[in-house]
Amino acid sequence: AIVKEGEIVPRKLSMWMQMLGQLPEEKGTIFRIKAILAIKDHPFKHVFHAVMDVSDEDDAGPWAEGEKKINKIVFIGKSMDEPFLRSAFEAIVDATVTTSQHMSL
C-alpha cells in the first residue's frame, strides 16, 4: 500500500490511471487496486477501484474541515516494481503540499 498526505493534481490523475492500466510486464502485474484519494480543490474523498482492466471511481463523503488529506492506495498483484509505483504516484501529488509517506507491497 501507499499512504501519502497531500492533494493529487487532477490533470495528472487520469494519466496515472492510464499508465497503471498499461503497466509494462517488467514492472509487474496488478490484479486489483483500491484507493481513497484527495483531489486538489475537490471537497469530496475520491474512491477508485480496479480489477484487471475494469475500473470504477466515485466520490465518497466530504473531507471534514481540518481533516488531513491522506491518500491510501492498495495494490494486489505479483512482481510489482515498488520504487516505480511509488515514484509514479508521487509525481501526481501536488509538490507544494507537505507530505509524509509509507509503502509496503
mmCIF file of C-alpha atoms in Angstrom:
data_model
loop_
_atom_site.group_PDB
_atom_site.id
_atom_site.type_symbol
_atom_site.label_atom_id
_atom_site.label_comp_id
_atom_site.label_asym_id
_atom_site.label_seq_id
_atom_site.Cartn_x
_atom_site.Cartn_y
_atom_site.Cartn_z
ATOM 1 C CA ALA A 1 0.000 0.000 0.000
ATOM 2 C CA ILE A 2 0.981 3.617 -0.437
ATOM 3 C CA VAL A 3 -0.174 6.166 2.116
ATOM 4 C CA LYS A 4 0.681 9.768 1.310
ATOM 5 C CA GLU A 5 -0.542 13.065 2.653
ATOM 6 C CA GLY A 6 -1.246 15.755 0.058
ATOM 7 C CA GLU A 7 -3.548 16.558 -2.810
ATOM 8 C CA ILE A 8 -3.479 14.995 -6.249
ATOM 9 C CA VAL A 9 -3.202 17.241 -9.282
ATOM 10 C CA PRO A 10 -6.393 16.434 -11.270
ATOM 11 C CA ARG A 11 -4.868 16.615 -14.771
ATOM 12 C CA LYS A 12 -2.206 14.097 -13.752
ATOM 13 C CA LEU A 13 -4.658 11.630 -12.168
ATOM 14 C CA SER A 14 -6.095 10.296 -15.428
ATOM 15 C CA MET A 15 -2.595 9.915 -16.926
ATOM 16 C CA TRP A 16 -1.514 7.948 -13.848
ATOM 17 C CA MET A 17 -4.562 5.660 -14.018
ATOM 18 C CA GLN A 18 -3.974 5.083 -17.723
ATOM 19 C CA MET A 19 -0.308 4.259 -17.042
ATOM 20 C CA LEU A 20 -1.347 1.682 -14.426
ATOM 21 C CA GLY A 21 -3.691 0.066 -16.950
ATOM 22 C CA GLN A 22 -0.820 -0.251 -19.423
ATOM 23 C CA LEU A 23 1.899 -1.214 -16.948
ATOM 24 C CA PRO A 24 4.828 -2.848 -18.748
ATOM 25 C CA GLU A 25 5.284 -6.522 -17.868
ATOM 26 C CA GLU A 26 8.701 -5.880 -16.315
ATOM 27 C CA LYS A 27 7.049 -3.509 -13.782
ATOM 28 C CA GLY A 28 4.789 -6.307 -12.529
ATOM 29 C CA THR A 29 1.196 -7.388 -12.861
ATOM 30 C CA ILE A 30 -1.554 -5.562 -10.991
ATOM 31 C CA PHE A 31 -4.679 -7.608 -10.359
ATOM 32 C CA ARG A 32 -6.550 -5.158 -8.179
ATOM 33 C CA ILE A 33 -6.323 -1.583 -6.876
ATOM 34 C CA LYS A 34 -8.365 0.109 -4.165
ATOM 35 C CA ALA A 35 -7.810 3.761 -3.317
ATOM 36 C CA ILE A 36 -9.171 6.741 -1.443
ATOM 37 C CA LEU A 37 -7.715 9.869 -2.996
ATOM 38 C CA ALA A 38 -7.612 13.573 -2.123
ATOM 39 C CA ILE A 39 -8.087 15.551 -5.342
ATOM 40 C CA LYS A 40 -6.884 19.156 -5.274
ATOM 41 C CA ASP A 41 -9.735 21.694 -4.983
ATOM 42 C CA HIS A 42 -12.323 18.887 -4.696
ATOM 43 C CA PRO A 43 -14.308 18.767 -1.423
ATOM 44 C CA PHE A 44 -15.021 15.002 -1.528
ATOM 45 C CA LYS A 45 -12.948 11.881 -0.958
ATOM 46 C CA HIS A 46 -12.458 10.191 -4.318
ATOM 47 C CA VAL A 47 -12.762 6.395 -4.329
ATOM 48 C CA PHE A 48 -11.065 4.348 -7.060
ATOM 49 C CA HIS A 49 -11.358 0.595 -7.558
ATOM 50 C CA ALA A 50 -9.941 -1.512 -10.379
ATOM 51 C CA VAL A 51 -9.928 -5.229 -11.112
ATOM 52 C CA MET A 52 -7.720 -6.140 -14.064
ATOM 53 C CA ASP A 53 -8.872 -3.837 -16.901
ATOM 54 C CA VAL A 54 -12.207 -2.776 -15.351
ATOM 55 C CA SER A 55 -12.231 0.301 -13.121
ATOM 56 C CA ASP A 56 -14.744 2.439 -11.288
ATOM 57 C CA GLU A 57 -14.437 5.728 -9.470
ATOM 58 C CA ASP A 58 -16.833 7.859 -7.478
ATOM 59 C CA ASP A 59 -16.997 10.427 -4.720
ATOM 60 C CA ALA A 60 -17.499 9.431 -1.107
ATOM 61 C CA GLY A 61 -18.211 11.779 1.790
ATOM 62 C CA PRO A 62 -16.671 15.217 2.077
ATOM 63 C CA TRP A 63 -13.352 15.933 3.752
ATOM 64 C CA ALA A 64 -14.063 17.340 7.215
ATOM 65 C CA GLU A 65 -12.778 20.815 7.974
ATOM 66 C CA GLY A 66 -9.224 20.456 9.251
ATOM 67 C CA GLU A 67 -9.023 16.768 8.254
ATOM 68 C CA LYS A 68 -5.651 15.797 6.807
ATOM 69 C CA LYS A 69 -5.883 14.884 3.120
ATOM 70 C CA ILE A 70 -4.414 11.392 3.176
ATOM 71 C CA ASN A 71 -4.285 9.269 0.010
ATOM 72 C CA LYS A 72 -4.439 5.500 0.552
ATOM 73 C CA ILE A 73 -3.835 3.002 -2.232
ATOM 74 C CA VAL A 74 -3.639 -0.788 -2.034
ATOM 75 C CA PHE A 75 -2.218 -2.836 -4.901
ATOM 76 C CA ILE A 76 -2.736 -6.583 -5.233
ATOM 77 C CA GLY A 77 -0.574 -8.250 -7.855
ATOM 78 C CA LYS A 78 2.714 -10.031 -8.450
ATOM 79 C CA SER A 79 6.310 -8.996 -9.084
ATOM 80 C CA MET A 80 5.410 -5.318 -8.727
ATOM 81 C CA ASP A 81 8.189 -2.726 -9.013
ATOM 82 C CA GLU A 82 7.715 -0.862 -5.712
ATOM 83 C CA PRO A 83 10.061 2.092 -6.430
ATOM 84 C CA PHE A 84 8.439 2.619 -9.844
ATOM 85 C CA LEU A 85 4.885 2.586 -8.437
ATOM 86 C CA ARG A 86 5.859 4.913 -5.591
ATOM 87 C CA SER A 87 7.621 7.457 -7.808
ATOM 88 C CA ALA A 88 4.800 7.390 -10.379
ATOM 89 C CA PHE A 89 2.291 8.128 -7.621
ATOM 90 C CA GLU A 90 4.417 10.858 -6.043
ATOM 91 C CA ALA A 91 4.557 12.586 -9.430
ATOM 92 C CA ILE A 92 0.793 13.225 -9.364
ATOM 93 C CA VAL A 93 0.712 14.707 -5.850
ATOM 94 C CA ASP A 94 0.950 18.485 -5.511
ATOM 95 C CA ALA A 95 4.584 19.172 -4.626
ATOM 96 C CA THR A 96 3.680 22.316 -2.670
ATOM 97 C CA VAL A 97 1.851 20.269 -0.022
ATOM 98 C CA THR A 98 3.913 18.912 2.866
ATOM 99 C CA THR A 99 3.724 15.131 2.669
ATOM 100 C CA SER A 100 4.590 12.000 4.556
ATOM 101 C CA GLN A 101 4.648 8.512 3.102
ATOM 102 C CA HIS A 102 4.780 4.810 3.749
ATOM 103 C CA MET A 103 4.832 1.951 1.259
ATOM 104 C CA SER A 104 4.838 -1.772 1.501
ATOM 105 C CA LEU A 105 3.673 -4.240 -1.129
#
